Short mmCIF file of C-alpha atoms in Angstrom, two decimals:
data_model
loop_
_atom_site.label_atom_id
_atom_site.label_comp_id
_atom_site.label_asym_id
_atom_site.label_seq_id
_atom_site.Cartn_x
_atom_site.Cartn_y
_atom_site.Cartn_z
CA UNK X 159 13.83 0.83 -14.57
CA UNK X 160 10.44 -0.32 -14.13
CA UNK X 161 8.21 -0.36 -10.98
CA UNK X 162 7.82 -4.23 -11.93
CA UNK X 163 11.53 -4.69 -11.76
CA UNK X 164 11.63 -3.50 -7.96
CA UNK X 165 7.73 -4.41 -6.50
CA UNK X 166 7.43 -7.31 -3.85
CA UNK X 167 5.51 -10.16 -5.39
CA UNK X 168 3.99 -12.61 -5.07
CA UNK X 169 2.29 -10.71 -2.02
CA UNK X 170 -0.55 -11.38 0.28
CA UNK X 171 -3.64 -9.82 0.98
CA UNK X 172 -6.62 -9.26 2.70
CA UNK X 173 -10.46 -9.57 1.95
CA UNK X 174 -13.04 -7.07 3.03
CA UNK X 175 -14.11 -9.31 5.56
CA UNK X 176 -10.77 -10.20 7.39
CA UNK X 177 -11.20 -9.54 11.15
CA UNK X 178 -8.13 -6.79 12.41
CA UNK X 179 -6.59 -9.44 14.76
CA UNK X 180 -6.14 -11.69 12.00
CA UNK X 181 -4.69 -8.13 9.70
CA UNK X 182 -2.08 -7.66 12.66
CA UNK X 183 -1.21 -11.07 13.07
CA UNK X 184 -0.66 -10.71 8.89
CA UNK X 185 1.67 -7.96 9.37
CA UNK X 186 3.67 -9.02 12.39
CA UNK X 187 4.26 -12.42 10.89
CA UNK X 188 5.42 -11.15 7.45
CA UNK X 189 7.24 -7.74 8.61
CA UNK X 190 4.53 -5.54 6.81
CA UNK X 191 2.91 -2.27 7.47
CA UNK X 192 0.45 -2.28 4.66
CA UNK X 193 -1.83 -5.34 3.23
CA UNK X 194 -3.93 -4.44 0.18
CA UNK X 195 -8.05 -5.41 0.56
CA UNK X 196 -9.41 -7.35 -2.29
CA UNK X 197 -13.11 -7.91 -2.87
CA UNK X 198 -14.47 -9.55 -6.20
CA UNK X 199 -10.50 -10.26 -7.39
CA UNK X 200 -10.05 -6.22 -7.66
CA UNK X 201 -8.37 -3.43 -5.29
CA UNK X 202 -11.00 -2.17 -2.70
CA UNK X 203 -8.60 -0.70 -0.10
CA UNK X 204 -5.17 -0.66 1.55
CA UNK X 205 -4.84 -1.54 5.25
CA UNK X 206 -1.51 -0.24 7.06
CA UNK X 207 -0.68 -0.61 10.53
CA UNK X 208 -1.32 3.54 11.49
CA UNK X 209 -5.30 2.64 10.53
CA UNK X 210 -5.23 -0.31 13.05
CA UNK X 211 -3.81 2.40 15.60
CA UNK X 212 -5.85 5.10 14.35
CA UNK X 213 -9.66 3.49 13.32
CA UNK X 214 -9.43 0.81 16.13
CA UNK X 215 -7.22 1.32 19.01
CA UNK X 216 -8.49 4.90 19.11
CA UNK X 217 -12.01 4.38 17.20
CA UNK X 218 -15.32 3.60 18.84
CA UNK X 219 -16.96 -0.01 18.75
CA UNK X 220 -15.01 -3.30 19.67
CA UNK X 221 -12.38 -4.58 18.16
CA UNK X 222 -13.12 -8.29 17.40
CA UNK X 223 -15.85 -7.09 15.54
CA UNK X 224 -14.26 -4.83 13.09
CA UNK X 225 -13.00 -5.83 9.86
CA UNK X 226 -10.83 -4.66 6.99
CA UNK X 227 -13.84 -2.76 5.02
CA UNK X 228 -14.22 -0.98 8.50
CA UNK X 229 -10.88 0.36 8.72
CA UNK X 230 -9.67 0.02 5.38
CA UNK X 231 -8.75 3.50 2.90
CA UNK X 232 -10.76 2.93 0.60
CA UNK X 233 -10.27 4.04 -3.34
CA UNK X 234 -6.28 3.06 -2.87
CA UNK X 235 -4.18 5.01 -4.64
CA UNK X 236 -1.96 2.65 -6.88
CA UNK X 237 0.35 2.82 -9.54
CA UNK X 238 0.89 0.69 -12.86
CA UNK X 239 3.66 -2.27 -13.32
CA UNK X 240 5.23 -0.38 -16.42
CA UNK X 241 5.57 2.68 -15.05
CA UNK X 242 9.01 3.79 -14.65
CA UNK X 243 10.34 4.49 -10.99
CA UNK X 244 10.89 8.23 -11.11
CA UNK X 245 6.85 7.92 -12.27
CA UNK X 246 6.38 5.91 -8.56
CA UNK X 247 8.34 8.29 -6.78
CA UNK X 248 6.51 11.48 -8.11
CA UNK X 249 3.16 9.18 -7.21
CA UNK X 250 4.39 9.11 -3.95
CA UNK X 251 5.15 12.17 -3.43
CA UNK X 252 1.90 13.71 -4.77
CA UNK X 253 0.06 11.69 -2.93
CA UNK X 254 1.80 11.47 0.13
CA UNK X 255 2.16 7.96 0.99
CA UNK X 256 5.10 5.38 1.41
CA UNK X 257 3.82 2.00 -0.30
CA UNK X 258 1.62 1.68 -3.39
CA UNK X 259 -0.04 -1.25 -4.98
CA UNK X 260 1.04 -2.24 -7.85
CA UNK X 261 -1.68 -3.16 -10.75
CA UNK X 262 -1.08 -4.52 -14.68
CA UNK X 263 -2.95 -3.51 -17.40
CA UNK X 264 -5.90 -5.81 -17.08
CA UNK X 265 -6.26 -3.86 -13.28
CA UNK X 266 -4.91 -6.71 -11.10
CA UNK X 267 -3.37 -6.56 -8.11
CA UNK X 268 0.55 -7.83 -9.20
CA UNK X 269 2.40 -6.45 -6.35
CA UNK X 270 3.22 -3.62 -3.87
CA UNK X 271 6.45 -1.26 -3.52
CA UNK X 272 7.65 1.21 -1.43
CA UNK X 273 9.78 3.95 -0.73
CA UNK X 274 12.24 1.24 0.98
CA UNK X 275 12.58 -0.45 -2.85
CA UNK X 276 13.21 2.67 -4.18
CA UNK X 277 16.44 3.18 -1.95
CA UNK X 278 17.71 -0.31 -1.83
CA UNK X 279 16.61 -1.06 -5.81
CA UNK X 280 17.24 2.18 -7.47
CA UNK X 281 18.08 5.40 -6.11
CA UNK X 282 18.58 7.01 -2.47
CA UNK X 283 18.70 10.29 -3.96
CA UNK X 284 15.04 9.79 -5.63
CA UNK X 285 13.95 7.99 -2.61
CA UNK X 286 15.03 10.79 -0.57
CA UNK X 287 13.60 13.43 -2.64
CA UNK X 288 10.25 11.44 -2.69
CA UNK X 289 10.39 11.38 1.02
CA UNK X 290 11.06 15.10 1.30
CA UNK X 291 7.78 15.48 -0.43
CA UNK X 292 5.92 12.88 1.44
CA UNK X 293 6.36 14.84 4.78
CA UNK X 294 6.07 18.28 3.27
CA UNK X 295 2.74 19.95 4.64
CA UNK X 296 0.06 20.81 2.43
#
C-alpha cells in the first residue's frame, strides 16, 4: 500500500504570513494538530498545535503579532506519495514525529498522513512499532 492510498487530501494550509489566532482557529475548526506553511506554492514549514504552546504561549513578544514563519519548523520533514507505508512508518520513526506532509514528484504539497492513518488504514502493529520509536529517547 501506498502513502497516497491512506494521506488526507484535499487538505488545507497555511501561508507564512497567517497570524496564530487565525492557525488555532484552523485547527480547532477542522480537528487538526498540524497545518503545513506554504510560501511561493512550495513546503516552507509545518505548524502543529505543541509550537503554538511552545513558541507563543511560552515565547517572548505578543501574540497577535506573530505569524506562522515565526513559529513555524521550518525545513519540514516530508515524505513522497509513492512511497510505500512501511517507508512512512520508518520516516516516522527516524525522525520522530507523528504527521508528515505528503509531496508528488514535481515537489507539491498533495496531502498529509499520520500515525492515526497508519492504524486505522493499514496496520496497528506497524503503527505501534512506529510509535515505539517515536517516543524512544535519543
Amino acid at each position: 500500500m501506498k502513502v497516497l492510498d491512506i494521506m488526507t487530501a484535499p487538505l488545507i494550509t497555511i501561508s507564512v504570513d497567517c497570524p496564530v489566532s487565525r492557525i488555532a482557529a484552523q485547527m480547532d475548526d477542522h480537528g487538526i494538530g498540524a497545518l503545513p506553511v506554504v510560501q511561493d506554492g512550495r513546503l516552507a514549514g509545518i505548524v502543529t498545535d505543541r509550537d503554538l504552546v511552545v513558541r507563543v504561549i511560552s515565547g517572548s513578544g505578543f501574540a497577535s503579532t506573530k505569524t506562522a514563519q515565526d513559529i513555524m519548523t521550518p525545513g519540514a520533514f516530508w515524505c513522497r506519495a509513492d512511497h510505500s507505508v512501511e517507508t512512512l512508518a520508518a520516516l516516522m520513526g527516524d525522525h520522530q514525529v507523528r504527521r508528515l506532509p505528503v509531496l508528488d514528484g514535481r515537489d507539491r504539497l498533495v496531502g498529509m498522513v499520520s500515525l492515526g492513518d497508519i492504524a486505522e488504514h493499514v496496520s496497528e502493529r506497524l503503527a505501534g512499532e512506529a510509535l515505539g520509536e517515536i517516543v524512544e529517547d535519543r
